[in-house]
PDB file of C-alpha atoms in Angstrom:
ATOM      1  CA  UNK A 211      14.809  -9.614  -6.443  1.00  0.00           C
ATOM      2  CA  UNK A 212      13.763  -7.185  -9.157  1.00  0.00           C
ATOM      3  CA  UNK A 213      13.084 -10.117 -11.461  1.00  0.00           C
ATOM      4  CA  UNK A 214      10.819 -11.716  -8.846  1.00  0.00           C
ATOM      5  CA  UNK A 215       8.848  -8.496  -8.514  1.00  0.00           C
ATOM      6  CA  UNK A 216       8.342  -8.388 -12.280  1.00  0.00           C
ATOM      7  CA  UNK A 217       7.130 -12.001 -12.277  1.00  0.00           C
ATOM      8  CA  UNK A 218       4.525 -11.153  -9.638  1.00  0.00           C
ATOM      9  CA  UNK A 219       3.434  -8.116 -11.633  1.00  0.00           C
ATOM     10  CA  UNK A 220       3.091 -10.208 -14.800  1.00  0.00           C
ATOM     11  CA  UNK A 221       0.866 -12.720 -12.995  1.00  0.00           C
ATOM     12  CA  UNK A 222      -1.380  -9.938 -11.685  1.00  0.00           C
ATOM     13  CA  UNK A 223      -1.664  -8.534 -15.189  1.00  0.00           C
ATOM     14  CA  UNK A 224      -3.407 -11.762 -16.199  1.00  0.00           C
ATOM     15  CA  UNK A 225      -6.352 -10.610 -14.042  1.00  0.00           C
ATOM     16  CA  UNK A 226      -6.816  -7.406 -16.052  1.00  0.00           C
ATOM     17  CA  UNK A 227      -9.528  -7.321 -18.698  1.00  0.00           C
ATOM     18  CA  UNK A 228     -10.203  -4.871 -21.507  1.00  0.00           C
ATOM     19  CA  UNK A 229     -12.305  -1.919 -20.365  1.00  0.00           C
ATOM     20  CA  UNK A 230     -11.385  -2.175 -16.687  1.00  0.00           C
ATOM     21  CA  UNK A 231     -11.044   0.779 -14.328  1.00  0.00           C
ATOM     22  CA  UNK A 232      -7.844   0.179 -12.395  1.00  0.00           C
ATOM     23  CA  UNK A 233      -6.184   1.507  -9.273  1.00  0.00           C
ATOM     24  CA  UNK A 234      -2.460   1.796  -9.920  1.00  0.00           C
ATOM     25  CA  UNK A 235      -0.278   1.235  -6.871  1.00  0.00           C
ATOM     26  CA  UNK A 236       2.954   2.851  -5.762  1.00  0.00           C
ATOM     27  CA  UNK A 237       6.354   1.319  -5.075  1.00  0.00           C
ATOM     28  CA  UNK A 238       9.023  -0.785  -6.727  1.00  0.00           C
ATOM     29  CA  UNK A 239       6.796  -3.804  -7.426  1.00  0.00           C
ATOM     30  CA  UNK A 240       3.800  -1.755  -8.562  1.00  0.00           C
ATOM     31  CA  UNK A 241       6.134   0.100 -10.906  1.00  0.00           C
ATOM     32  CA  UNK A 242       6.700  -3.157 -12.800  1.00  0.00           C
ATOM     33  CA  UNK A 243       2.949  -3.646 -13.089  1.00  0.00           C
ATOM     34  CA  UNK A 244       2.478  -0.181 -14.586  1.00  0.00           C
ATOM     35  CA  UNK A 245       5.284  -0.841 -17.086  1.00  0.00           C
ATOM     36  CA  UNK A 246       3.754  -4.142 -18.186  1.00  0.00           C
ATOM     37  CA  UNK A 247       0.275  -2.623 -18.335  1.00  0.00           C
ATOM     38  CA  UNK A 248       1.666   0.092 -20.579  1.00  0.00           C
ATOM     39  CA  UNK A 249       2.899  -2.586 -22.994  1.00  0.00           C
ATOM     40  CA  UNK A 250      -0.612  -4.048 -23.109  1.00  0.00           C
ATOM     41  CA  UNK A 251      -2.115  -0.614 -23.714  1.00  0.00           C
ATOM     42  CA  UNK A 252       0.258   0.049 -26.569  1.00  0.00           C
ATOM     43  CA  UNK A 253      -0.854  -3.292 -28.049  1.00  0.00           C
ATOM     44  CA  UNK A 254      -4.495  -2.197 -28.002  1.00  0.00           C
ATOM     45  CA  UNK A 255      -5.879  -2.869 -24.515  1.00  0.00           C
ATOM     46  CA  UNK A 256      -8.288  -0.185 -23.290  1.00  0.00           C
ATOM     47  CA  UNK A 257      -8.153   0.586 -19.573  1.00  0.00           C
ATOM     48  CA  UNK A 258      -8.384   3.648 -17.362  1.00  0.00           C
ATOM     49  CA  UNK A 259      -6.111   4.036 -14.346  1.00  0.00           C
ATOM     50  CA  UNK A 260      -6.377   5.978 -11.100  1.00  0.00           C
ATOM     51  CA  UNK A 261      -2.851   6.453  -9.686  1.00  0.00           C
ATOM     52  CA  UNK A 262      -2.153   6.310  -5.957  1.00  0.00           C
ATOM     53  CA  UNK A 263       0.690   8.846  -6.089  1.00  0.00           C
ATOM     54  CA  UNK A 264       2.097  11.641  -8.192  1.00  0.00           C
ATOM     55  CA  UNK A 265       5.034   9.390  -9.120  1.00  0.00           C
ATOM     56  CA  UNK A 266       2.766   6.604 -10.358  1.00  0.00           C
ATOM     57  CA  UNK A 267       0.681   9.107 -12.295  1.00  0.00           C
ATOM     58  CA  UNK A 268       3.758  10.432 -14.082  1.00  0.00           C
ATOM     59  CA  UNK A 269       4.940   6.911 -14.897  1.00  0.00           C
ATOM     60  CA  UNK A 270       1.514   5.878 -16.209  1.00  0.00           C
ATOM     61  CA  UNK A 271       1.348   8.930 -18.454  1.00  0.00           C
ATOM     62  CA  UNK A 272       4.751   8.057 -19.908  1.00  0.00           C
ATOM     63  CA  UNK A 273       3.462   4.524 -20.553  1.00  0.00           C
ATOM     64  CA  UNK A 274       0.433   5.856 -22.445  1.00  0.00           C
ATOM     65  CA  UNK A 275      -2.157   4.709 -19.893  1.00  0.00           C
ATOM     66  CA  UNK A 276      -5.321   6.812 -19.788  1.00  0.00           C
ATOM     67  CA  UNK A 277      -5.802   8.333 -16.333  1.00  0.00           C
ATOM     68  CA  UNK A 278      -8.737   9.539 -14.318  1.00  0.00           C
ATOM     69  CA  UNK A 279      -9.630  10.337 -10.700  1.00  0.00           C
ATOM     70  CA  UNK A 280     -11.983   8.942  -8.087  1.00  0.00           C
ATOM     71  CA  UNK A 281     -14.092  12.074  -8.548  1.00  0.00           C
ATOM     72  CA  UNK A 282     -14.775  10.944 -12.116  1.00  0.00           C
ATOM     73  CA  UNK A 283     -14.686   7.180 -11.414  1.00  0.00           C
ATOM     74  CA  UNK A 284     -15.850   6.662  -7.823  1.00  0.00           C
ATOM     75  CA  UNK A 285     -15.802   2.862  -8.176  1.00  0.00           C
ATOM     76  CA  UNK A 286     -12.970   0.801  -9.642  1.00  0.00           C
ATOM     77  CA  UNK A 287     -12.865  -2.799 -10.817  1.00  0.00           C
ATOM     78  CA  UNK A 288      -9.436  -3.662  -9.509  1.00  0.00           C
ATOM     79  CA  UNK A 289      -6.427  -2.207  -7.711  1.00  0.00           C
ATOM     80  CA  UNK A 290      -2.980  -3.764  -8.015  1.00  0.00           C
ATOM     81  CA  UNK A 291      -0.412  -2.663  -5.454  1.00  0.00           C
ATOM     82  CA  UNK A 292       2.585  -3.884  -3.500  1.00  0.00           C
ATOM     83  CA  UNK A 293       3.072  -4.324   0.242  1.00  0.00           C
ATOM     84  CA  UNK A 294       5.839  -4.112   2.823  1.00  0.00           C
ATOM     85  CA  UNK A 295       4.491  -7.052   4.869  1.00  0.00           C
ATOM     86  CA  UNK A 296       1.738  -9.618   4.282  1.00  0.00           C
ATOM     87  CA  UNK A 297       0.455 -12.077   6.893  1.00  0.00           C
ATOM     88  CA  UNK A 298      -1.555 -15.272   6.600  1.00  0.00           C
ATOM     89  CA  UNK A 299      -4.855 -13.367   6.833  1.00  0.00           C
ATOM     90  CA  UNK A 300      -3.745 -11.271   3.833  1.00  0.00           C
ATOM     91  CA  UNK A 301      -3.564  -8.217   6.065  1.00  0.00           C
ATOM     92  CA  UNK A 302      -0.802  -5.792   5.144  1.00  0.00           C
ATOM     93  CA  UNK A 303       1.592  -3.120   6.239  1.00  0.00           C
ATOM     94  CA  UNK A 304       2.024  -0.534   3.488  1.00  0.00           C
ATOM     95  CA  UNK A 305       3.519   2.924   3.265  1.00  0.00           C
ATOM     96  CA  UNK A 306       7.287   2.651   2.887  1.00  0.00           C
ATOM     97  CA  UNK A 307       6.976   5.005  -0.077  1.00  0.00           C
ATOM     98  CA  UNK A 308       4.771   7.434   1.800  1.00  0.00           C
ATOM     99  CA  UNK A 309       1.650   6.942  -0.356  1.00  0.00           C
ATOM    100  CA  UNK A 310      -0.406   4.979   2.184  1.00  0.00           C
ATOM    101  CA  UNK A 311      -3.315   7.444   2.400  1.00  0.00           C
ATOM    102  CA  UNK A 312      -4.011   7.547  -1.325  1.00  0.00           C
ATOM    103  CA  UNK A 313      -3.289   3.821  -1.604  1.00  0.00           C
ATOM    104  CA  UNK A 314      -5.902   3.046   1.030  1.00  0.00           C
ATOM    105  CA  UNK A 315      -8.498   5.396  -0.486  1.00  0.00           C
ATOM    106  CA  UNK A 316      -8.069   3.803  -3.915  1.00  0.00           C
ATOM    107  CA  UNK A 317      -8.123   0.261  -2.527  1.00  0.00           C
ATOM    108  CA  UNK A 318     -11.309   0.994  -0.573  1.00  0.00           C
ATOM    109  CA  UNK A 319     -12.949   2.256  -3.759  1.00  0.00           C
ATOM    110  CA  UNK A 320     -12.131  -0.976  -5.626  1.00  0.00           C
ATOM    111  CA  UNK A 321     -14.178  -4.132  -6.006  1.00  0.00           C
ATOM    112  CA  UNK A 322     -10.983  -6.149  -5.647  1.00  0.00           C
ATOM    113  CA  UNK A 323      -7.404  -5.608  -4.516  1.00  0.00           C
ATOM    114  CA  UNK A 324      -4.498  -7.750  -5.679  1.00  0.00           C
ATOM    115  CA  UNK A 325      -1.187  -7.461  -3.856  1.00  0.00           C
ATOM    116  CA  UNK A 326       2.035  -8.307  -5.673  1.00  0.00           C
ATOM    117  CA  UNK A 327       5.332  -8.961  -3.900  1.00  0.00           C
ATOM    118  CA  UNK A 328       8.391 -11.114  -3.667  1.00  0.00           C
ATOM    119  CA  UNK A 329       8.019 -13.869  -1.077  1.00  0.00           C
ATOM    120  CA  UNK A 330      10.273 -12.113   1.463  1.00  0.00           C
ATOM    121  CA  UNK A 331       7.265  -9.913   2.290  1.00  0.00           C
ATOM    122  CA  UNK A 332       5.277 -12.899   3.628  1.00  0.00           C
ATOM    123  CA  UNK A 333       5.470 -12.960   7.461  1.00  0.00           C
ATOM    124  CA  UNK A 334       4.024 -14.925  10.358  1.00  0.00           C
ATOM    125  CA  UNK A 335       2.842 -11.738  12.037  1.00  0.00           C
ATOM    126  CA  UNK A 336       2.849  -8.084  11.052  1.00  0.00           C
ATOM    127  CA  UNK A 337       5.117  -5.639  12.824  1.00  0.00           C
ATOM    128  CA  UNK A 338       8.728  -6.314  11.971  1.00  0.00           C
ATOM    129  CA  UNK A 339       8.518  -3.625   9.275  1.00  0.00           C
ATOM    130  CA  UNK A 340       7.991  -0.128  10.739  1.00  0.00           C
ATOM    131  CA  UNK A 341       4.317   0.867  10.660  1.00  0.00           C
ATOM    132  CA  UNK A 342       3.806   4.210   8.875  1.00  0.00           C
ATOM    133  CA  UNK A 343       1.322   6.606  10.462  1.00  0.00           C
ATOM    134  CA  UNK A 344       0.393   9.709   8.465  1.00  0.00           C
ATOM    135  CA  UNK A 345      -0.109  12.766  10.674  1.00  0.00           C
ATOM    136  CA  UNK A 346      -0.924  16.457  10.502  1.00  0.00           C
ATOM    137  CA  UNK A 347       2.230  18.530  11.132  1.00  0.00           C
ATOM    138  CA  UNK A 348       0.441  20.847  13.582  1.00  0.00           C
ATOM    139  CA  UNK A 349       0.709  19.681  17.188  1.00  0.00           C
ATOM    140  CA  UNK A 350       3.156  16.917  16.353  1.00  0.00           C
ATOM    141  CA  UNK A 351       4.447  16.399  19.902  1.00  0.00           C
ATOM    142  CA  UNK A 352       0.928  15.923  21.275  1.00  0.00           C
ATOM    143  CA  UNK A 353       0.021  13.556  18.458  1.00  0.00           C
ATOM    144  CA  UNK A 354       3.190  11.493  18.988  1.00  0.00           C
ATOM    145  CA  UNK A 355       2.444  11.199  22.706  1.00  0.00           C
ATOM    146  CA  UNK A 356      -1.101   9.988  22.000  1.00  0.00           C
ATOM    147  CA  UNK A 357       0.171   7.475  19.432  1.00  0.00           C
ATOM    148  CA  UNK A 358       2.739   6.179  21.931  1.00  0.00           C
ATOM    149  CA  UNK A 359      -0.058   5.648  24.475  1.00  0.00           C
ATOM    150  CA  UNK A 360      -2.018   3.584  21.943  1.00  0.00           C
ATOM    151  CA  UNK A 361       1.006   1.458  21.079  1.00  0.00           C
ATOM    152  CA  UNK A 362       1.753   0.855  24.752  1.00  0.00           C
ATOM    153  CA  UNK A 363      -1.827  -0.265  25.397  1.00  0.00           C
ATOM    154  CA  UNK A 364      -1.481  -2.764  22.561  1.00  0.00           C
ATOM    155  CA  UNK A 365       1.807  -4.057  23.923  1.00  0.00           C
ATOM    156  CA  UNK A 366       3.838  -3.268  20.825  1.00  0.00           C
ATOM    157  CA  UNK A 367       6.287  -0.741  22.288  1.00  0.00           C
ATOM    158  CA  UNK A 368       6.353   3.009  21.837  1.00  0.00           C
ATOM    159  CA  UNK A 369       9.415   3.712  19.676  1.00  0.00           C
ATOM    160  CA  UNK A 370       8.468   6.378  17.132  1.00  0.00           C
ATOM    161  CA  UNK A 371      10.535   8.042  14.414  1.00  0.00           C
ATOM    162  CA  UNK A 372       9.578  11.062  12.341  1.00  0.00           C
ATOM    163  CA  UNK A 373      10.438  10.145   8.759  1.00  0.00           C
ATOM    164  CA  UNK A 374      12.995  12.395   7.046  1.00  0.00           C
ATOM    165  CA  UNK A 375      13.248  13.196   3.362  1.00  0.00           C
ATOM    166  CA  UNK A 376      16.408  13.197   1.278  1.00  0.00           C
ATOM    167  CA  UNK A 377      17.020  16.821   2.242  1.00  0.00           C
ATOM    168  CA  UNK A 378      17.075  15.934   5.932  1.00  0.00           C
ATOM    169  CA  UNK A 379      13.807  17.726   6.658  1.00  0.00           C
ATOM    170  CA  UNK A 380      10.528  15.970   7.469  1.00  0.00           C
ATOM    171  CA  UNK A 381       9.257  13.807   4.611  1.00  0.00           C
ATOM    172  CA  UNK A 382       6.118  15.365   3.105  1.00  0.00           C
ATOM    173  CA  UNK A 383       3.435  13.137   1.563  1.00  0.00           C
ATOM    174  CA  UNK A 384       1.510  13.976  -1.600  1.00  0.00           C
ATOM    175  CA  UNK A 385      -1.264  15.145   0.726  1.00  0.00           C
ATOM    176  CA  UNK A 386       1.037  17.578   2.533  1.00  0.00           C
ATOM    177  CA  UNK A 387       1.291  15.529   5.732  1.00  0.00           C
ATOM    178  CA  UNK A 388       4.173  13.979   7.681  1.00  0.00           C
ATOM    179  CA  UNK A 389       4.818  10.332   8.542  1.00  0.00           C
ATOM    180  CA  UNK A 390       5.703   8.803  11.888  1.00  0.00           C
ATOM    181  CA  UNK A 391       7.151   5.287  11.676  1.00  0.00           C
ATOM    182  CA  UNK A 392       6.219   3.063  14.632  1.00  0.00           C
ATOM    183  CA  UNK A 393       8.612   0.216  15.444  1.00  0.00           C
ATOM    184  CA  UNK A 394       6.141  -2.352  16.753  1.00  0.00           C
ATOM    185  CA  UNK A 395       8.067  -5.656  16.496  1.00  0.00           C
ATOM    186  CA  UNK A 396       4.921  -7.834  16.480  1.00  0.00           C
ATOM    187  CA  UNK A 397       1.275  -6.744  16.188  1.00  0.00           C
ATOM    188  CA  UNK A 398      -1.130  -9.215  17.847  1.00  0.00           C
ATOM    189  CA  UNK A 399      -4.375  -7.577  16.652  1.00  0.00           C
ATOM    190  CA  UNK A 400      -3.942  -5.477  13.511  1.00  0.00           C
ATOM    191  CA  UNK A 401      -7.614  -4.538  13.202  1.00  0.00           C
ATOM    192  CA  UNK A 402      -7.826  -3.224  16.761  1.00  0.00           C
ATOM    193  CA  UNK A 403      -4.560  -1.306  16.477  1.00  0.00           C
ATOM    194  CA  UNK A 404      -5.615   0.269  13.172  1.00  0.00           C
ATOM    195  CA  UNK A 405      -8.918   1.363  14.686  1.00  0.00           C
ATOM    196  CA  UNK A 406      -7.342   2.863  17.803  1.00  0.00           C
ATOM    197  CA  UNK A 407      -4.619   4.701  15.898  1.00  0.00           C
ATOM    198  CA  UNK A 408      -7.194   6.346  13.671  1.00  0.00           C
ATOM    199  CA  UNK A 409      -9.045   7.557  16.763  1.00  0.00           C
ATOM    200  CA  UNK A 410      -6.050   9.748  17.701  1.00  0.00           C
ATOM    201  CA  UNK A 411      -6.655  13.386  16.866  1.00  0.00           C
ATOM    202  CA  UNK A 412      -3.946  14.450  14.426  1.00  0.00           C
ATOM    203  CA  UNK A 413      -3.631  11.036  12.777  1.00  0.00           C
ATOM    204  CA  UNK A 414      -4.797  11.050   9.163  1.00  0.00           C
ATOM    205  CA  UNK A 415      -4.385   7.323   8.414  1.00  0.00           C
ATOM    206  CA  UNK A 416      -2.184   4.359   9.235  1.00  0.00           C
ATOM    207  CA  UNK A 417      -0.438   1.745   7.107  1.00  0.00           C
ATOM    208  CA  UNK A 418      -2.392  -1.288   8.336  1.00  0.00           C
ATOM    209  CA  UNK A 419      -4.535  -2.545   5.449  1.00  0.00           C
ATOM    210  CA  UNK A 420      -6.912  -4.959   7.171  1.00  0.00           C
ATOM    211  CA  UNK A 421      -9.386  -7.060   5.187  1.00  0.00           C
ATOM    212  CA  UNK A 422      -8.688  -5.244   1.916  1.00  0.00           C
ATOM    213  CA  UNK A 423      -6.552  -7.625  -0.159  1.00  0.00           C
ATOM    214  CA  UNK A 424      -8.493 -10.372  -1.913  1.00  0.00           C
ATOM    215  CA  UNK A 425      -5.548 -12.032  -3.634  1.00  0.00           C
ATOM    216  CA  UNK A 426      -1.776 -12.038  -3.121  1.00  0.00           C
ATOM    217  CA  UNK A 427       0.760 -12.977  -5.783  1.00  0.00           C
ATOM    218  CA  UNK A 428       4.127 -13.984  -4.325  1.00  0.00           C
ATOM    219  CA  UNK A 429       7.161 -14.602  -6.509  1.00  0.00           C
ATOM    220  CA  UNK A 430      10.035 -16.665  -5.163  1.00  0.00           C
ATOM    221  CA  UNK A 431      12.840 -18.981  -6.153  1.00  0.00           C
ATOM    222  CA  UNK A 432      10.339 -21.812  -6.598  1.00  0.00           C
ATOM    223  CA  UNK A 433       8.021 -19.817  -8.828  1.00  0.00           C
ATOM    224  CA  UNK A 434       4.715 -18.013  -8.342  1.00  0.00           C
ATOM    225  CA  UNK A 435       2.373 -18.659  -5.412  1.00  0.00           C
ATOM    226  CA  UNK A 436      -1.147 -17.230  -5.462  1.00  0.00           C
ATOM    227  CA  UNK A 437      -3.031 -16.928  -2.170  1.00  0.00           C
ATOM    228  CA  UNK A 438      -6.735 -16.017  -2.011  1.00  0.00           C
ATOM    229  CA  UNK A 439      -8.585 -14.668   0.982  1.00  0.00           C
ATOM    230  CA  UNK A 440     -10.607 -17.432   2.589  1.00  0.00           C
TER     231      UNK A 440
END
């Protein structure tokens, strides 16, 4: 599986040109992309990266990739990131690593987003993977109840789990927030659900990336498959 992820990352790297301003994703597949990009940089390629997490930033620095921020570079040429689920519309669930807020901000600031994954992430419909919802810690019980109401209205169940960190306490994102994972099973209308979740007071952002990916690179036993948004 790790080899497949690296193959997908290598194919995405073919889309990178000298002088580009890049969003650098977070997660196991994006980590391969940053490693391979670092090899290109050490061979003379000039790029600037905006990391989507503290972990990615530290890795990019170790790889010798020049870094910046969206305050200095408010528009990027390309973001390359992974996904937890991808459907036929190229809509995504992201956030298993807890970086969904920064990932979505960086993707929205990019002219193009490429998603890299092994082909197990390709699904008929989003929802089997728990949907991360980033929330403010204050008033958690009220926020959870409002989220459950939204999920029930959308017919996707109301099972919610507060994500725990390795220490057993609530997982804390780079932004200082918590994450509620919603076990939806199958999401019939991702755009509508994303909109309604973000209307809940206390919700910062959700892990539905709708209409953002322009290209998906899937690596599987039969090789690389590239899917473009229609």
